[in-house]
């Protein structure tokens, strides 16, 4: 029976109920999904290694001399050991297999056997431990090897892939003719055959075949993204702002400090947008603590004085709450008489929520702060004009759209503290104008970052106690809430809080974790801000945005377990006032080379942009912390580190394809139709 690329995987011969379940669990639903599970490497049978190369995995052709199977008991379990004596070009070697008794039969009858493995010298004998054995009688010249999918092993996958490819007519094409002509890509089935079963092993040729799939993956992602962006971009202004000199003075009076030059520039950029013909679509980018929030408040104020409502979407309840508190101070009644500001989150009581919804609908409320709770259908505005989205990378495009369409031609300001390297910025946010806040408010001292050797731990915490007694405040970050059998070297809050209560006896300490209710978290954070608590023990729930200006000490346990950007974010919780701040990093007992590199990078630099660039180099793939959480840039085949060039080509091609409908094939038309539907439902909800 002929298969199609989008046929269910269950139609492939050999896929039974059990495998079907495994595949589904791993997100492999269609024939194409399976075929895109590319080999991780190839064994080239045309060139077995003639000599033993120690310490390296190689393909060998060996002559079997003797086979012996023995069974022994080890810690009460019966295990079998199969020893095979063999010869490679006149040298005696030994293969050892644990718990593979079924191989005995094979080795007893086989004469010449291909194995893939690594030899080591043990007791003056060359020995390979459980090498891969090729028992197939008709070996292909080049054999693909796959990473296991749960219990489904490479050999099985190979058979399934082969069965699928045999029954796949060569009539498919997802890429538009425009791209096929431009890059002379091979056909889809031809490329798949070449990738899975190359007739000769040539890396460059296989890479060329793969390129069409990477291209395709980027293309369909970009088509959707750019389509949505175009949709946002072309919005004519309907809300007009009245920003007089007087209004600017009021803004200045609302703050107990002067704006930095970068903040002023961001405000000017914003004003230009608000006076322009089209709505504002601006990204405000700045390192942690650079003062983005204030700029957002000013935007909200501009909306209010122009008779418009504002909405501020924050990624977490803690942050929404904090912004709300700060805004309440900014919009104080003596400077902004009559301003009404509310907070709406998942934990807002039903009665209060109802009241807020009514206030927003009737226009009695000027500005609302909140979390995802703002996005639900029942939240309606009377005249929403300004939307702020804080920490944009935590929200997807559709969430942005959901809030956006609660108003009519609203102005949009999104902020991000993720220092996105310049090369990426254009690719990710090419629909947004960008203002960057580079310099932090003056008077800030650089944060001193130190790596503390584990044996100094007790000493360190005693010393830390003295600093706290001297009036400072500390965060202590631990990776786990409770002990985990799986990660014994990671410290947890439950165990350590006993230790901390002892060390910091007589000093108020508080604990914040993601498991606590919002009310509980808020109480403790408020106590910490007010100084009733001077040590805050927490998980990374406090990672983003928490702003306690006089906290000066940040301690991170198992610090090497965090990504660079995350460490930078955590460190950014201190150094927010004018006092000298410190960050102390405890490495894990078994620190990896990469872990060490991360810690030394953080210790050496405080420049978020530089750190992000290094992060990109070290991690590649999922890229920037935060972005990967949304799965936003989680490609299956391509990645932006290795394939940026392709990504850029795709970007240009997509502009062309979107502009000229005659270049769009059925796939693309279907995709865009889907996006249109999505935007429509958002629009009318
Ligand atoms: P982020 O960019 O991380 O969102 P915030 O807006 O939270 O930074 O600002 C960090 C801290 O710096 C806040 O306490 C804020 O009040 C303060 N701040 C912002 N701008 C200035 C300034 N121009 N001068 C002094 N302090 C400032
Ligand atoms: Mg912020």
PDB file of C-alpha atoms in Angstrom, residues 240-372:
ATOM      1  CA  UNK A 240      -4.354  60.606  19.394  1.00  0.00           C
ATOM      2  CA  UNK A 241      -2.072  61.663  22.198  1.00  0.00           C
ATOM      3  CA  UNK A 242      -1.882  65.065  23.792  1.00  0.00           C
ATOM      4  CA  UNK A 243       1.575  65.240  25.268  1.00  0.00           C
ATOM      5  CA  UNK A 244       2.242  68.828  26.229  1.00  0.00           C
ATOM      6  CA  UNK A 245       5.281  70.207  27.938  1.00  0.00           C
ATOM      7  CA  UNK A 246       3.178  70.298  31.091  1.00  0.00           C
ATOM      8  CA  UNK A 247       2.544  66.553  30.864  1.00  0.00           C
ATOM      9  CA  UNK A 248       6.268  65.887  30.582  1.00  0.00           C
ATOM     10  CA  UNK A 249       6.864  67.943  33.694  1.00  0.00           C
ATOM     11  CA  UNK A 250       4.290  65.922  35.593  1.00  0.00           C
ATOM     12  CA  UNK A 251       6.079  62.758  34.492  1.00  0.00           C
ATOM     13  CA  UNK A 252       9.323  64.079  35.890  1.00  0.00           C
ATOM     14  CA  UNK A 253       7.664  65.037  39.155  1.00  0.00           C
ATOM     15  CA  UNK A 254       6.304  61.511  39.557  1.00  0.00           C
ATOM     16  CA  UNK A 255       9.814  60.149  40.019  1.00  0.00           C
ATOM     17  CA  UNK A 256      12.240  60.662  42.845  1.00  0.00           C
ATOM     18  CA  UNK A 257      15.167  60.564  40.453  1.00  0.00           C
ATOM     19  CA  UNK A 258      16.171  61.941  37.056  1.00  0.00           C
ATOM     20  CA  UNK A 259      15.869  59.759  34.003  1.00  0.00           C
ATOM     21  CA  UNK A 260      19.120  58.484  32.557  1.00  0.00           C
ATOM     22  CA  UNK A 261      20.052  59.661  29.060  1.00  0.00           C
ATOM     23  CA  UNK A 262      19.040  56.269  27.636  1.00  0.00           C
ATOM     24  CA  UNK A 263      15.684  56.392  29.389  1.00  0.00           C
ATOM     25  CA  UNK A 264      15.135  59.860  27.988  1.00  0.00           C
ATOM     26  CA  UNK A 265      15.993  58.655  24.529  1.00  0.00           C
ATOM     27  CA  UNK A 266      13.548  55.779  24.871  1.00  0.00           C
ATOM     28  CA  UNK A 267      10.853  58.262  25.887  1.00  0.00           C
ATOM     29  CA  UNK A 268      11.626  60.427  22.876  1.00  0.00           C
ATOM     30  CA  UNK A 269      11.432  57.391  20.567  1.00  0.00           C
ATOM     31  CA  UNK A 270       8.106  56.613  22.106  1.00  0.00           C
ATOM     32  CA  UNK A 271       6.758  60.116  21.666  1.00  0.00           C
ATOM     33  CA  UNK A 272       7.719  60.063  18.031  1.00  0.00           C
ATOM     34  CA  UNK A 273       5.775  56.824  17.594  1.00  0.00           C
ATOM     35  CA  UNK A 274       2.758  58.219  19.387  1.00  0.00           C
ATOM     36  CA  UNK A 275       2.718  61.236  17.145  1.00  0.00           C
ATOM     37  CA  UNK A 276       3.194  59.157  14.012  1.00  0.00           C
ATOM     38  CA  UNK A 277       0.746  57.929  11.416  1.00  0.00           C
ATOM     39  CA  UNK A 278       0.904  54.291  12.500  1.00  0.00           C
ATOM     40  CA  UNK A 279       0.548  52.718  15.922  1.00  0.00           C
ATOM     41  CA  UNK A 280       3.569  52.193  18.119  1.00  0.00           C
ATOM     42  CA  UNK A 281       5.170  48.743  17.961  1.00  0.00           C
ATOM     43  CA  UNK A 282       8.241  49.160  20.084  1.00  0.00           C
ATOM     44  CA  UNK A 283      10.590  46.840  21.885  1.00  0.00           C
ATOM     45  CA  UNK A 284      12.342  48.297  24.888  1.00  0.00           C
ATOM     46  CA  UNK A 285      15.423  46.306  25.523  1.00  0.00           C
ATOM     47  CA  UNK A 286      17.735  46.771  28.460  1.00  0.00           C
ATOM     48  CA  UNK A 287      19.798  44.774  30.842  1.00  0.00           C
ATOM     49  CA  UNK A 288      18.393  43.849  34.243  1.00  0.00           C
ATOM     50  CA  UNK A 289      18.044  46.872  36.482  1.00  0.00           C
ATOM     51  CA  UNK A 290      18.511  49.353  33.679  1.00  0.00           C
ATOM     52  CA  UNK A 291      15.172  51.002  34.451  1.00  0.00           C
ATOM     53  CA  UNK A 292      12.736  49.887  31.778  1.00  0.00           C
ATOM     54  CA  UNK A 293       9.690  49.857  34.001  1.00  0.00           C
ATOM     55  CA  UNK A 294       9.759  53.585  34.545  1.00  0.00           C
ATOM     56  CA  UNK A 295       9.605  54.165  30.817  1.00  0.00           C
ATOM     57  CA  UNK A 296       6.586  51.875  30.656  1.00  0.00           C
ATOM     58  CA  UNK A 297       4.905  53.870  33.417  1.00  0.00           C
ATOM     59  CA  UNK A 298       5.456  57.040  31.463  1.00  0.00           C
ATOM     60  CA  UNK A 299       3.823  55.431  28.435  1.00  0.00           C
ATOM     61  CA  UNK A 300       0.833  54.532  30.574  1.00  0.00           C
ATOM     62  CA  UNK A 301       0.655  58.047  31.892  1.00  0.00           C
ATOM     63  CA  UNK A 302       0.702  59.484  28.354  1.00  0.00           C
ATOM     64  CA  UNK A 303      -2.259  57.252  27.551  1.00  0.00           C
ATOM     65  CA  UNK A 304      -4.151  58.312  30.631  1.00  0.00           C
ATOM     66  CA  UNK A 305      -3.791  62.034  30.031  1.00  0.00           C
ATOM     67  CA  UNK A 306      -4.999  61.410  26.490  1.00  0.00           C
ATOM     68  CA  UNK A 307      -8.160  59.753  27.744  1.00  0.00           C
ATOM     69  CA  UNK A 308      -7.052  56.181  27.048  1.00  0.00           C
ATOM     70  CA  UNK A 309      -6.818  53.104  29.209  1.00  0.00           C
ATOM     71  CA  UNK A 310      -3.630  51.134  29.703  1.00  0.00           C
ATOM     72  CA  UNK A 311      -2.896  47.478  30.384  1.00  0.00           C
ATOM     73  CA  UNK A 312       0.358  46.069  31.725  1.00  0.00           C
ATOM     74  CA  UNK A 313       0.922  42.338  31.234  1.00  0.00           C
ATOM     75  CA  UNK A 314       3.541  40.742  33.495  1.00  0.00           C
ATOM     76  CA  UNK A 315       4.830  37.173  33.299  1.00  0.00           C
ATOM     77  CA  UNK A 316       4.332  36.240  36.960  1.00  0.00           C
ATOM     78  CA  UNK A 317       2.049  37.217  39.803  1.00  0.00           C
ATOM     79  CA  UNK A 318       4.957  38.397  41.907  1.00  0.00           C
ATOM     80  CA  UNK A 319       5.986  40.795  39.174  1.00  0.00           C
ATOM     81  CA  UNK A 320       2.485  42.014  38.436  1.00  0.00           C
ATOM     82  CA  UNK A 321       2.109  42.747  42.106  1.00  0.00           C
ATOM     83  CA  UNK A 322       5.413  44.563  42.333  1.00  0.00           C
ATOM     84  CA  UNK A 323       4.744  46.677  39.266  1.00  0.00           C
ATOM     85  CA  UNK A 324       1.335  47.502  40.636  1.00  0.00           C
ATOM     86  CA  UNK A 325       2.862  48.672  43.914  1.00  0.00           C
ATOM     87  CA  UNK A 326       5.436  50.803  42.141  1.00  0.00           C
ATOM     88  CA  UNK A 327       2.825  52.240  39.824  1.00  0.00           C
ATOM     89  CA  UNK A 328       0.678  53.140  42.797  1.00  0.00           C
ATOM     90  CA  UNK A 329       3.592  55.216  44.064  1.00  0.00           C
ATOM     91  CA  UNK A 330       4.244  56.729  40.631  1.00  0.00           C
ATOM     92  CA  UNK A 331       0.594  57.665  40.112  1.00  0.00           C
ATOM     93  CA  UNK A 332       0.256  59.163  43.579  1.00  0.00           C
ATOM     94  CA  UNK A 333      -3.022  61.079  44.067  1.00  0.00           C
ATOM     95  CA  UNK A 334      -1.332  64.448  44.694  1.00  0.00           C
ATOM     96  CA  UNK A 335       0.423  64.356  41.319  1.00  0.00           C
ATOM     97  CA  UNK A 336      -2.148  62.329  39.362  1.00  0.00           C
ATOM     98  CA  UNK A 337      -5.471  63.175  40.948  1.00  0.00           C
ATOM     99  CA  UNK A 338      -8.211  60.678  40.143  1.00  0.00           C
ATOM    100  CA  UNK A 339      -5.965  58.025  38.645  1.00  0.00           C
ATOM    101  CA  UNK A 340      -7.415  54.597  39.253  1.00  0.00           C
ATOM    102  CA  UNK A 341      -5.112  51.606  39.011  1.00  0.00           C
ATOM    103  CA  UNK A 342      -5.987  47.972  39.642  1.00  0.00           C
ATOM    104  CA  UNK A 343      -4.316  44.579  39.800  1.00  0.00           C
ATOM    105  CA  UNK A 344      -5.909  41.528  38.196  1.00  0.00           C
ATOM    106  CA  UNK A 345      -4.323  38.094  38.558  1.00  0.00           C
ATOM    107  CA  UNK A 346      -5.375  34.487  38.915  1.00  0.00           C
ATOM    108  CA  UNK A 347      -5.640  34.916  42.644  1.00  0.00           C
ATOM    109  CA  UNK A 348      -7.846  37.996  42.612  1.00  0.00           C
ATOM    110  CA  UNK A 349     -11.008  37.045  44.560  1.00  0.00           C
ATOM    111  CA  UNK A 350     -14.123  36.594  42.438  1.00  0.00           C
ATOM    112  CA  UNK A 351     -15.899  39.632  43.838  1.00  0.00           C
ATOM    113  CA  UNK A 352     -12.985  41.926  43.318  1.00  0.00           C
ATOM    114  CA  UNK A 353     -12.493  40.506  39.850  1.00  0.00           C
ATOM    115  CA  UNK A 354     -16.073  41.276  38.912  1.00  0.00           C
ATOM    116  CA  UNK A 355     -15.652  44.792  40.159  1.00  0.00           C
ATOM    117  CA  UNK A 356     -12.473  45.269  38.139  1.00  0.00           C
ATOM    118  CA  UNK A 357     -14.047  43.861  34.976  1.00  0.00           C
ATOM    119  CA  UNK A 358     -16.916  46.307  35.343  1.00  0.00           C
ATOM    120  CA  UNK A 359     -14.505  49.178  35.968  1.00  0.00           C
ATOM    121  CA  UNK A 360     -12.511  48.350  32.859  1.00  0.00           C
ATOM    122  CA  UNK A 361     -15.597  48.006  30.720  1.00  0.00           C
ATOM    123  CA  UNK A 362     -17.100  51.253  31.907  1.00  0.00           C
ATOM    124  CA  UNK A 363     -13.835  53.140  31.789  1.00  0.00           C
ATOM    125  CA  UNK A 364     -13.675  53.904  35.505  1.00  0.00           C
ATOM    126  CA  UNK A 365     -10.289  52.192  35.750  1.00  0.00           C
ATOM    127  CA  UNK A 366      -7.379  53.872  33.979  1.00  0.00           C
ATOM    128  CA  UNK A 367      -4.702  51.237  34.165  1.00  0.00           C
ATOM    129  CA  UNK A 368      -4.747  47.550  34.956  1.00  0.00           C
ATOM    130  CA  UNK A 369      -1.742  45.448  35.887  1.00  0.00           C
ATOM    131  CA  UNK A 370      -1.941  41.706  35.661  1.00  0.00           C
ATOM    132  CA  UNK A 371      -0.872  38.318  34.453  1.00  0.00           C
ATOM    133  CA  UNK A 372      -2.410  35.924  31.945  1.00  0.00           C
TER     134      UNK A 372
END
